[in-house]
Every structure is written in structure tokens, then in C-alpha cells.
mmCIF file of C-alpha atoms in Angstrom:
data_model
loop_
_atom_site.group_PDB
_atom_site.id
_atom_site.type_symbol
_atom_site.label_atom_id
_atom_site.label_comp_id
_atom_site.label_asym_id
_atom_site.label_seq_id
_atom_site.Cartn_x
_atom_site.Cartn_y
_atom_site.Cartn_z
ATOM 1 C CA MET A 241 -0.067 0.068 -0.156
ATOM 2 C CA VAL A 242 1.411 3.510 -1.062
ATOM 3 C CA VAL A 243 1.118 6.076 2.012
ATOM 4 C CA TYR A 244 1.927 9.741 1.131
ATOM 5 C CA SER A 245 2.947 12.146 4.009
ATOM 6 C CA SER A 246 0.963 15.359 4.122
ATOM 7 C CA LEU A 247 3.496 17.883 2.689
ATOM 8 C CA LYS A 248 4.153 15.140 -0.477
ATOM 9 C CA GLN A 249 0.284 14.980 -0.978
ATOM 10 C CA ASP A 250 -0.102 18.816 -0.603
ATOM 11 C CA GLU A 251 2.933 19.400 -3.427
ATOM 12 C CA SER A 252 1.511 16.679 -5.368
ATOM 13 C CA ALA A 253 -1.921 18.485 -5.342
ATOM 14 C CA ARG A 254 -0.118 21.856 -6.128
ATOM 15 C CA GLN A 255 1.534 20.323 -9.097
ATOM 16 C CA ALA A 256 -1.705 18.664 -10.436
ATOM 17 C CA ARG A 257 -3.540 22.149 -10.151
ATOM 18 C CA LYS A 258 -0.629 23.514 -12.232
ATOM 19 C CA THR A 259 -0.549 21.130 -14.850
ATOM 20 C CA GLY A 260 -4.150 20.425 -15.093
ATOM 21 C CA ASN A 261 -3.597 16.943 -14.150
ATOM 22 C CA ASN A 262 -6.288 15.855 -11.545
ATOM 23 C CA ASN A 263 -4.327 12.476 -10.564
ATOM 24 C CA MET A 264 -2.272 13.115 -7.537
ATOM 25 C CA SER A 265 -0.025 10.067 -8.017
ATOM 26 C CA THR A 266 3.467 11.343 -8.907
ATOM 27 C CA ASP A 267 4.244 8.379 -11.472
ATOM 28 C CA LYS A 268 0.756 8.729 -13.183
ATOM 29 C CA LYS A 269 -0.732 5.368 -12.413
ATOM 30 C CA PRO A 270 -4.108 4.733 -10.747
ATOM 31 C CA SER A 271 -4.346 4.089 -6.861
ATOM 32 C CA ASN A 272 -4.591 0.863 -5.092
ATOM 33 C CA TRP A 273 -8.355 1.431 -4.511
ATOM 34 C CA GLN A 274 -8.812 2.836 -8.411
ATOM 35 C CA GLN A 275 -7.579 -0.668 -9.333
ATOM 36 C CA ALA A 276 -9.732 -2.702 -6.694
ATOM 37 C CA ILE A 277 -12.695 -0.967 -8.264
ATOM 38 C CA GLU A 278 -12.302 -1.188 -12.153
ATOM 39 C CA GLY A 279 -15.405 -2.403 -14.308
ATOM 40 C CA GLU A 280 -18.790 -1.328 -13.732
ATOM 41 C CA TRP A 281 -20.809 -2.008 -10.896
ATOM 42 C CA HIS A 282 -24.500 -2.753 -10.628
ATOM 43 C CA GLY A 283 -26.613 -2.368 -7.875
ATOM 44 C CA LEU A 284 -30.219 -1.233 -6.695
ATOM 45 C CA PRO A 285 -29.865 0.459 -3.500
ATOM 46 C CA SER A 286 -32.783 1.095 -1.402
ATOM 47 C CA LEU A 287 -33.649 4.302 0.008
ATOM 48 C CA PHE A 288 -34.910 5.145 3.440
ATOM 49 C CA GLU A 289 -36.732 8.124 5.178
ATOM 50 C CA SER A 290 -34.635 9.412 8.353
ATOM 51 C CA ASP A 291 -36.920 7.205 10.345
ATOM 52 C CA GLY A 292 -36.186 4.068 8.623
ATOM 53 C CA THR A 293 -39.056 3.837 6.374
ATOM 54 C CA HIS A 294 -38.307 2.068 3.238
ATOM 55 C CA VAL A 295 -39.820 4.198 0.401
ATOM 56 C CA GLY A 296 -37.976 2.630 -2.809
ATOM 57 C CA TYR A 297 -34.978 1.989 -4.875
ATOM 58 C CA ASN A 298 -32.122 3.487 -7.196
ATOM 59 C CA LYS A 299 -30.988 1.531 -9.987
ATOM 60 C CA VAL A 300 -27.249 2.262 -10.517
ATOM 61 C CA THR A 301 -24.706 1.573 -13.073
ATOM 62 C CA ARG A 302 -21.400 3.382 -12.163
ATOM 63 C CA ALA A 303 -17.636 3.209 -12.690
ATOM 64 C CA SER A 304 -14.485 4.951 -11.742
ATOM 65 C CA GLU A 305 -12.275 5.250 -14.948
ATOM 66 C CA TYR A 306 -8.550 6.176 -15.070
ATOM 67 C CA GLU A 307 -7.268 7.397 -18.712
ATOM 68 C CA ASP A 308 -4.433 9.701 -19.612
ATOM 69 C CA GLY A 309 -3.614 10.374 -16.072
ATOM 70 C CA ARG A 310 -7.193 11.549 -15.231
ATOM 71 C CA THR A 311 -9.730 9.734 -13.048
ATOM 72 C CA THR A 312 -13.408 10.412 -13.949
ATOM 73 C CA TYR A 313 -16.417 8.849 -11.852
ATOM 74 C CA TRP A 314 -19.677 8.306 -13.635
ATOM 75 C CA MET A 315 -22.969 7.373 -12.281
ATOM 76 C CA ASN A 316 -26.196 6.583 -14.008
ATOM 77 C CA THR A 317 -29.407 6.455 -11.598
ATOM 78 C CA ARG A 318 -32.934 5.665 -11.901
ATOM 79 C CA PHE A 319 -34.944 6.215 -8.974
ATOM 80 C CA ASP A 320 -38.179 4.596 -8.344
ATOM 81 C CA ALA A 321 -39.505 5.855 -5.070
ATOM 82 C CA THR A 322 -42.657 7.249 -3.517
ATOM 83 C CA GLY A 323 -42.859 10.878 -1.524
ATOM 84 C CA PRO A 324 -40.738 14.152 -1.506
ATOM 85 C CA LEU A 325 -37.254 11.932 -1.468
ATOM 86 C CA ASN A 326 -38.150 10.724 -4.928
ATOM 87 C CA ASP A 327 -38.434 14.301 -6.335
ATOM 88 C CA ARG A 328 -34.967 15.424 -4.586
ATOM 89 C CA PHE A 329 -33.108 12.608 -5.644
ATOM 90 C CA GLU A 330 -34.264 12.126 -9.026
ATOM 91 C CA ILE A 331 -32.314 14.943 -10.838
ATOM 92 C CA GLY A 332 -32.799 13.843 -14.423
ATOM 93 C CA SER A 333 -29.452 14.030 -15.512
ATOM 94 C CA PRO A 334 -26.352 11.416 -15.229
ATOM 95 C CA PHE A 335 -23.444 11.931 -13.007
ATOM 96 C CA ARG A 336 -19.615 12.621 -14.169
ATOM 97 C CA PHE A 337 -17.260 14.104 -11.981
ATOM 98 C CA GLY A 338 -13.474 14.445 -11.486
ATOM 99 C CA VAL A 339 -11.372 12.516 -8.962
ATOM 100 C CA ILE A 340 -8.114 13.578 -7.641
ATOM 101 C CA ASP A 341 -7.229 10.027 -7.289
ATOM 102 C CA SER A 342 -4.444 8.828 -4.621
ATOM 103 C CA ASP A 343 -4.256 6.058 -2.055
ATOM 104 C CA MET A 344 -4.233 8.843 1.009
ATOM 105 C CA ASP A 345 -7.076 10.897 -0.241
ATOM 106 C CA ARG A 346 -9.681 10.741 -3.101
ATOM 107 C CA ILE A 347 -10.622 14.187 -3.774
ATOM 108 C CA TYR A 348 -13.841 14.776 -5.845
ATOM 109 C CA THR A 349 -13.925 18.161 -7.732
ATOM 110 C CA GLY A 350 -17.453 18.502 -8.839
ATOM 111 C CA PRO A 351 -20.033 19.380 -10.256
ATOM 112 C CA ASP A 352 -21.784 16.749 -9.359
ATOM 113 C CA PHE A 353 -19.639 15.891 -5.780
ATOM 114 C CA PHE A 354 -17.325 18.138 -4.015
ATOM 115 C CA GLY A 355 -15.291 16.444 -0.871
ATOM 116 C CA SER A 356 -13.195 13.415 -0.518
ATOM 117 C CA GLY A 357 -12.575 9.859 0.436
ATOM 118 C CA ARG A 358 -10.188 7.768 2.559
ATOM 119 C CA PRO A 359 -8.909 4.272 1.182
ATOM 120 C CA TYR A 360 -8.089 1.498 3.718
ATOM 121 C CA GLY A 361 -7.403 -1.146 1.447
ATOM 122 C CA LEU A 362 -10.839 -2.616 0.238
ATOM 123 C CA LEU A 363 -12.582 -0.016 1.793
ATOM 124 C CA VAL A 364 -13.232 3.625 1.421
ATOM 125 C CA ASP A 365 -14.688 5.869 3.660
ATOM 126 C CA SER A 366 -15.998 9.126 1.912
ATOM 127 C CA ASN A 367 -17.519 12.550 2.913
ATOM 128 C CA TYR A 368 -18.533 14.799 0.613
ATOM 129 C CA PHE A 369 -21.258 17.370 -0.830
ATOM 130 C CA SER A 370 -23.901 17.042 -3.393
ATOM 131 C CA PRO A 371 -25.444 20.398 -4.663
ATOM 132 C CA GLY A 372 -28.001 18.815 -6.900
ATOM 133 C CA TRP A 373 -29.550 16.691 -3.844
ATOM 134 C CA ASN A 374 -28.381 19.183 -1.297
ATOM 135 C CA VAL A 375 -27.143 16.554 1.172
ATOM 136 C CA ASN A 376 -23.696 15.884 2.814
ATOM 137 C CA LEU A 377 -22.827 12.018 2.491
ATOM 138 C CA ARG A 378 -21.094 9.608 4.510
ATOM 139 C CA THR A 379 -20.450 7.005 2.250
ATOM 140 C CA MET A 380 -18.588 3.630 2.399
ATOM 141 C CA ASN A 381 -17.961 1.159 0.242
ATOM 142 C CA HIS A 382 -16.358 -2.181 0.935
ATOM 143 C CA VAL A 383 -15.136 -4.530 -1.635
ATOM 144 C CA VAL A 384 -15.561 -8.049 -0.192
ATOM 145 C CA PRO A 385 -13.810 -10.525 -3.048
ATOM 146 C CA ASP A 386 -14.833 -13.699 -1.108
ATOM 147 C CA LEU A 387 -18.673 -13.013 -1.455
ATOM 148 C CA GLY A 388 -18.282 -11.457 -4.925
ATOM 149 C CA ILE A 389 -20.179 -7.952 -3.803
ATOM 150 C CA GLN A 390 -19.315 -4.503 -2.641
ATOM 151 C CA VAL A 391 -21.236 -3.448 0.256
ATOM 152 C CA TYR A 392 -22.242 0.227 -0.274
ATOM 153 C CA SER A 393 -24.118 2.887 2.060
ATOM 154 C CA SER A 394 -24.838 6.492 2.005
ATOM 155 C CA GLN A 395 -26.000 8.364 5.193
ATOM 156 C CA LEU A 396 -27.484 11.742 3.507
ATOM 157 C CA PHE A 397 -27.200 14.752 6.151
ATOM 158 C CA GLU A 398 -28.011 18.538 6.185
ATOM 159 C CA GLY A 399 -25.539 19.767 8.855
ATOM 160 C CA ASP A 400 -25.798 17.081 11.351
ATOM 161 C CA THR A 401 -29.372 15.987 10.920
ATOM 162 C CA VAL A 402 -30.018 12.705 9.222
ATOM 163 C CA VAL A 403 -32.725 13.143 6.106
ATOM 164 C CA GLY A 404 -32.088 9.757 4.521
ATOM 165 C CA VAL A 405 -30.154 6.618 3.958
ATOM 166 C CA PHE A 406 -29.453 4.836 0.825
ATOM 167 C CA ASN A 407 -27.772 1.325 1.039
ATOM 168 C CA GLY A 408 -27.427 -1.736 -1.144
ATOM 169 C CA LEU A 409 -25.108 -4.461 -2.298
ATOM 170 C CA TYR A 410 -23.507 -4.337 -6.171
ATOM 171 C CA ILE A 411 -21.477 -6.666 -8.058
ATOM 172 C CA VAL A 412 -19.019 -5.819 -10.895
ATOM 173 C CA THR A 413 -19.165 -6.672 -14.686
ATOM 174 C CA HIS A 414 -16.310 -6.187 -17.444
ATOM 175 C CA ASP A 415 -18.669 -7.180 -20.324
ATOM 176 C CA HIS A 416 -22.010 -6.059 -19.678
ATOM 177 C CA LYS A 417 -22.757 -4.259 -23.162
ATOM 178 C CA THR A 418 -21.551 -7.056 -25.067
ATOM 179 C CA ASN A 419 -22.559 -10.432 -23.056
ATOM 180 C CA PRO A 420 -26.053 -11.738 -22.757
ATOM 181 C CA LYS A 421 -25.189 -14.142 -20.042
ATOM 182 C CA THR A 422 -23.664 -11.095 -17.980
ATOM 183 C CA GLN A 423 -26.817 -9.026 -18.554
ATOM 184 C CA GLN A 424 -28.995 -11.757 -17.149
ATOM 185 C CA ARG A 425 -26.814 -12.347 -14.018
ATOM 186 C CA VAL A 426 -27.054 -8.530 -13.530
ATOM 187 C CA GLU A 427 -30.764 -8.821 -13.543
ATOM 188 C CA ALA A 428 -31.237 -11.912 -11.340
ATOM 189 C CA PHE A 429 -29.145 -10.026 -8.823
ATOM 190 C CA LEU A 430 -30.924 -6.954 -9.193
ATOM 191 C CA GLU A 431 -34.362 -8.686 -8.637
ATOM 192 C CA LYS A 432 -32.890 -10.359 -5.937
ATOM 193 C CA GLU A 433 -31.764 -6.984 -4.208
ATOM 194 C CA LYS A 434 -35.199 -5.663 -5.050
ATOM 195 C CA LEU A 435 -36.477 -8.356 -2.149
ATOM 196 C CA ASP A 436 -33.872 -8.089 0.021
ATOM 197 C CA GLY A 437 -32.996 -4.439 0.148
ATOM 198 C CA LYS A 438 -36.016 -3.769 2.555
ATOM 199 C CA ARG A 439 -35.558 -6.749 4.804
ATOM 200 C CA PRO A 440 -35.086 -5.491 8.718
ATOM 201 C CA PHE A 441 -31.979 -5.716 10.330
ATOM 202 C CA ASN A 442 -32.394 -8.904 12.844
ATOM 203 C CA LEU A 443 -29.811 -11.170 14.362
ATOM 204 C CA PRO A 444 -30.922 -14.776 15.403
ATOM 205 C CA VAL A 445 -33.721 -14.282 17.607
ATOM 206 C CA LYS A 446 -34.417 -17.742 19.289
ATOM 207 C CA HIS A 447 -30.926 -19.767 18.987
ATOM 208 C CA ALA A 448 -27.738 -18.893 20.668
ATOM 209 C CA GLY A 449 -24.256 -19.488 18.713
ATOM 210 C CA LYS A 450 -21.450 -17.101 17.787
ATOM 211 C CA PHE A 451 -20.213 -14.743 15.106
ATOM 212 C CA THR A 452 -16.462 -15.518 14.059
ATOM 213 C CA GLY A 453 -14.310 -13.782 11.819
ATOM 214 C CA ARG A 454 -11.040 -11.991 10.905
ATOM 215 C CA PHE A 455 -10.740 -8.106 10.313
ATOM 216 C CA GLU A 456 -7.913 -6.270 8.694
ATOM 217 C CA VAL A 457 -6.864 -3.209 10.730
ATOM 218 C CA TYR A 458 -5.432 0.044 9.641
ATOM 219 C CA ASN A 459 -4.092 2.649 11.609
ATOM 220 C CA ASP A 460 -5.071 6.292 11.585
ATOM 221 C CA GLN A 461 -2.114 6.830 8.916
ATOM 222 C CA GLN A 462 -4.218 4.414 6.835
ATOM 223 C CA GLU A 463 -1.528 1.613 7.026
ATOM 224 C CA LEU A 464 -2.205 -1.825 7.566
ATOM 225 C CA VAL A 465 -1.071 -2.949 11.024
ATOM 226 C CA GLY A 466 -2.146 -6.348 11.477
ATOM 227 C CA HIS A 467 -5.501 -8.411 11.930
ATOM 228 C CA ASN A 468 -8.027 -8.855 14.867
ATOM 229 C CA ASP A 469 -9.625 -12.083 15.221
ATOM 230 C CA VAL A 470 -13.133 -11.576 16.524
ATOM 231 C CA VAL A 471 -15.697 -13.917 18.242
ATOM 232 C CA ILE A 472 -19.245 -12.310 19.165
ATOM 233 C CA HIS A 473 -20.984 -14.790 21.685
ATOM 234 C CA HIS A 474 -25.090 -14.366 21.280
ATOM 235 C CA ASN A 475 -27.273 -15.576 23.908
ATOM 236 C CA PRO A 476 -31.274 -14.692 23.276
ATOM 237 C CA ILE A 477 -33.223 -13.551 26.559
ATOM 238 C CA ASN A 478 -36.470 -13.157 24.983
ATOM 239 C CA LEU A 479 -37.542 -11.976 21.645
ATOM 240 C CA LEU A 480 -36.440 -8.525 21.719
ATOM 241 C CA HIS A 481 -33.192 -8.814 24.033
ATOM 242 C CA SER A 482 -30.215 -10.570 23.884
ATOM 243 C CA GLU A 483 -26.571 -10.616 25.758
ATOM 244 C CA GLN A 484 -23.659 -10.781 23.537
ATOM 245 C CA THR A 485 -19.989 -10.501 24.581
ATOM 246 C CA ILE A 486 -17.567 -9.451 21.988
ATOM 247 C CA GLU A 487 -13.944 -10.704 22.482
ATOM 248 C CA ILE A 488 -11.123 -9.555 20.204
ATOM 249 C CA SER A 489 -7.469 -10.599 19.744
ATOM 250 C CA GLY A 490 -4.790 -9.332 17.832
ATOM 251 C CA VAL A 491 -3.833 -5.569 17.113
ATOM 252 C CA VAL A 492 -6.829 -4.962 19.691
ATOM 253 C CA ASN A 493 -7.329 -7.011 22.705
ATOM 254 C CA ALA A 494 -10.438 -6.569 24.547
ATOM 255 C CA LYS A 495 -13.532 -8.507 25.777
ATOM 256 C CA TRP A 496 -16.847 -6.510 26.239
ATOM 257 C CA LYS A 497 -20.254 -7.674 27.506
ATOM 258 C CA ALA A 498 -23.346 -5.710 26.926
ATOM 259 C CA MET A 499 -27.340 -6.309 26.857
ATOM 260 C CA ARG A 500 -28.893 -5.562 23.494
ATOM 261 C CA THR A 501 -32.425 -4.433 22.895
ATOM 262 C CA ARG A 502 -34.379 -3.975 19.687
ATOM 263 C CA ASN A 503 -37.616 -1.910 19.235
ATOM 264 C CA GLY A 504 -38.614 -2.099 15.624
ATOM 265 C CA ASN A 505 -35.399 -0.599 13.822
ATOM 266 C CA HIS A 506 -34.016 1.439 17.252
ATOM 267 C CA HIS A 507 -31.336 -0.640 18.935
ATOM 268 C CA GLN A 508 -29.624 -0.153 22.585
ATOM 269 C CA TYR A 509 -26.573 -1.422 24.638
ATOM 270 C CA HIS A 510 -27.000 -1.501 27.953
ATOM 271 C CA GLY A 511 -23.429 -2.534 29.543
ATOM 272 C CA PRO A 512 -22.163 -3.410 31.631
ATOM 273 C CA ASP A 513 -19.168 -2.704 29.413
ATOM 274 C CA MET A 514 -20.669 -1.117 26.382
ATOM 275 C CA TYR A 515 -23.508 1.672 26.449
ATOM 276 C CA GLY A 516 -24.682 2.951 23.275
ATOM 277 C CA ASN A 517 -27.696 2.823 20.348
ATOM 278 C CA GLY A 518 -28.154 2.371 16.940
ATOM 279 C CA MET A 519 -30.393 2.713 14.134
ATOM 280 C CA SER A 520 -31.031 0.223 11.427
ATOM 281 C CA TYR A 521 -32.139 0.966 7.779
ATOM 282 C CA GLY A 522 -33.338 -2.137 6.378
ATOM 283 C CA ARG A 523 -30.456 -4.688 6.640
ATOM 284 C CA TYR A 524 -27.958 -2.266 7.823
ATOM 285 C CA LEU A 525 -27.058 -1.255 11.339
ATOM 286 C CA TYR A 526 -25.055 1.900 12.380
ATOM 287 C CA SER A 527 -24.390 2.140 15.973
ATOM 288 C CA VAL A 528 -22.085 3.854 18.450
ATOM 289 C CA ARG A 529 -20.959 2.031 21.575
ATOM 290 C CA HIS A 530 -19.089 3.499 24.447
ATOM 291 C CA VAL A 531 -16.705 1.701 26.669
ATOM 292 C CA TYR A 532 -17.463 2.136 29.949
ATOM 293 C CA GLY A 533 -14.715 3.738 32.119
ATOM 294 C CA GLU A 534 -12.527 4.607 29.028
ATOM 295 C CA ALA A 535 -12.150 7.379 26.373
ATOM 296 C CA PHE A 536 -12.776 4.740 24.085
ATOM 297 C CA LYS A 537 -16.085 3.945 21.626
ATOM 298 C CA LEU A 538 -16.922 1.809 18.462
ATOM 299 C CA TRP A 539 -18.779 3.127 15.702
ATOM 300 C CA SER A 540 -19.882 0.540 13.464
ATOM 301 C CA ARG A 541 -21.755 -0.362 10.224
ATOM 302 C CA GLU A 542 -23.265 -4.003 10.278
ATOM 303 C CA THR A 543 -24.885 -5.408 7.288
ATOM 304 C CA VAL A 544 -26.206 -8.672 7.091
ATOM 305 C CA VAL A 545 -26.037 -10.145 3.613
ATOM 306 C CA ASP A 546 -27.554 -13.546 3.570
ATOM 307 C CA GLU A 547 -30.492 -15.729 5.286
ATOM 308 C CA ASP A 548 -27.831 -17.458 7.310
ATOM 309 C CA TYR A 549 -27.050 -14.189 9.161
ATOM 310 C CA ASN A 550 -23.536 -13.523 8.030
ATOM 311 C CA MET A 551 -22.516 -10.076 8.518
ATOM 312 C CA VAL A 552 -19.866 -7.748 6.418
ATOM 313 C CA CYS A 553 -18.804 -5.403 9.186
ATOM 314 C CA ALA A 554 -17.034 -2.184 9.342
ATOM 315 C CA TRP A 555 -15.981 -1.332 12.897
ATOM 316 C CA GLN A 556 -13.983 2.275 13.708
ATOM 317 C CA PHE A 557 -12.358 2.491 17.003
ATOM 318 C CA MET A 558 -12.016 5.959 18.450
ATOM 319 C CA GLN A 559 -9.829 6.861 21.342
ATOM 320 C CA SER A 560 -10.157 10.281 22.799
ATOM 321 C CA GLN A 561 -12.688 11.504 20.253
ATOM 322 C CA LYS A 562 -9.904 10.722 17.379
ATOM 323 C CA GLU A 563 -9.593 7.717 14.860
ATOM 324 C CA LYS A 564 -7.427 4.936 16.322
ATOM 325 C CA TYR A 565 -8.105 2.079 13.943
ATOM 326 C CA THR A 566 -10.454 1.414 11.013
ATOM 327 C CA THR A 567 -10.911 -2.713 10.876
ATOM 328 C CA PHE A 568 -13.247 -4.608 8.302
ATOM 329 C CA GLY A 569 -14.115 -8.048 7.784
ATOM 330 C CA VAL A 570 -17.099 -10.993 7.547
ATOM 331 C CA LEU A 571 -18.712 -12.475 10.685
ATOM 332 C CA ARG A 572 -20.062 -15.853 9.902
ATOM 333 C CA TRP A 573 -22.706 -17.391 11.989
ATOM 334 C CA GLU A 574 -22.508 -20.686 13.895
ATOM 335 C CA GLN A 575 -25.904 -21.756 15.086
ATOM 336 C CA GLY A 576 -25.996 -23.257 18.825
ATOM 337 C CA ASP A 577 -28.690 -24.316 20.943
ATOM 338 C CA LEU A 578 -32.367 -23.302 20.697
ATOM 339 C CA LYS A 579 -32.854 -20.944 23.655
ATOM 340 C CA LEU A 580 -36.635 -19.796 23.195
ATOM 341 C CA GLY A 581 -38.804 -22.995 22.064
ATOM 342 C CA ALA A 582 -42.245 -23.290 22.427
ATOM 343 C CA ASN A 583 -44.104 -22.798 25.672
ATOM 344 C CA TYR A 584 -46.408 -25.196 27.391
ATOM 345 C CA VAL A 585 -48.507 -25.579 30.250
ATOM 346 C CA GLU A 586 -48.935 -28.835 31.730
#
């Protein structure tokens, strides 16, 4: 992974502006992230109102293309939604905007989006502004080669207020325009997304078990510093409460227990080791958990990607209100004992 110092990055940016070259890499090669997302990506992200109500879909084909030292991002969208958000986001024009490409920052230079993205290996965490939509977006894209998908979400803000959420899965193609079999595969995927996109985020309600996986760990300089092995022991108490213990070993070594509750799409964590809350938008849950007695918290985006409860997770650890580690990976569900079987009165 290439890591630039801030001074070198600033100088590269200045030179790029002087020469008209919008690629920050001094050797004029695409960044690692740019290479990882080569091809056309196809998805049907769901659109949610701020309270989590599902109101429709957005059919998207998009690509980030590097040519002659310049990076251009294009996106064709077609909304199919109800209510005022459909009129807000269906602006009637395709997107095409410049990108200053590097593995330190990807800077979006308009006219459709202004801001930047911060890559960590196969994940990029972006924050940028859309004049046409009048929203500030926190967008997270995570390429998961093992599953053949990209896990996408955008939280949409006016200031600090959430006004909506986009989220959904994408698949990539390299011959969509010419290959009928590829076109059929994409259409089948989009039909499945239409069914799955509005499914609520639920963890196993009646069975105990555990989630296990290995996460890549990046420090605040975007350097891969190792891995975390993650185990979450899950034990239902009733249909809306469960006890979970998170065990992490590797770069981060910790063990936290908390009782989780769910009321609709509102989630809470009641200690004793972690306190916080979250909201789910379809199968995506966004949470903040504070570690008791420490200046340490966990921001998380967790996505249930199939009917077996397997989750693709992005976890960011904050220490003293500053980024400490960005970690991500897949947690696979291993079912244990049935805890909430049928009740009988003899």
C-alpha cells in the first residue's frame, strides 16, 4: 500500500492543479483503490427516510475510470420511490465528475460531488457534498472478494441531521454491454436486491451461537498494521433482548459484554461494558458504543448479507474522540442451542 506524507500530498496537489492533471500520484498510475474497483458496478440501493421507512430503490450503474492520467467517475441512476425524496434525488441527469486519485485521499472535484474519500485497502470511507441533492454524504464502500460483492451505504445529512439513507449491495462486470449472460446475471441480482433491500436487520432471535471472523486493521495513517480475530457470543433472552460478549484478539485485545435490545429499528446497548445505541435501515445497522470507564468508543456499520445471518462489518475505534483504528471483515454465524422454544402449560 502506498502512503503519502501530508507535505508530499499537498505538493502533488499543487503540481496537479498547475499542470491540469487531476491524478495526484507522481508516477501517473492509478491508486490501489482505483485498481480494486475497476469495471462497471451494478446495484439497486434502497432509499430510506430518516426514521428508517423504506420508500423505494435507485437502479445504479457506475464506474471510476482512469485514462491519460485522469480519473473520471460516472454514475447513471434511476429512482423508483414514493414521497418527496424521489423528487429530491431524481435530478434527471447522469453524474460525471473528476477525481484526484491517490491512496491517501480521493478528492472529488465536481460538478456533482465535492469532498473526499479515505481508502483503507478494500474499503473507502468518504465524506462529500451533493449540490443537486443538497445533502452531505458519509459513504462507505467495501469490496468483499470472498463474497463477490461491494457493500455500499450513504448516510445523507443536512448539517448533522440525517434526512435519509441509501444502502445496498453491488456486483461488478467487465462485459455487460456485449455479453447476454452477464446481462442476465445482473438482472437476476437486481431482482434479488429488490426483495432483500427492505428486509429488517435482525440477529438470530431464538438460537444462541457465535459470530466469528478475521478483520483487517488499519491505523490512523491508513497503514495495514495487522488483524483482529473477532468472536461474538450471542445469547437470546427473549424476542427483543439478547446478551452478547465481544472478544477481540490481535492488534486490539478486549472483551466486552452488553445486553442488546431492539424496538423496531431502534437498538440499544445496556452495559455493563458497552453503552450506546443504533438505528437500522433495512439490513444495515449503524451504531455507536461507548466502553465503560474509558475514552474509547466503537462506531460500526454492520450488514446482514444473506439468510444465514452472515454479516459484513466495518468497525472504527475512536480513542479520545480521534480515529485509532479502522477495521473490517466478515462475521460468519455458527448456530448453537435453541433458547426460546415453544412454551407449554401442562
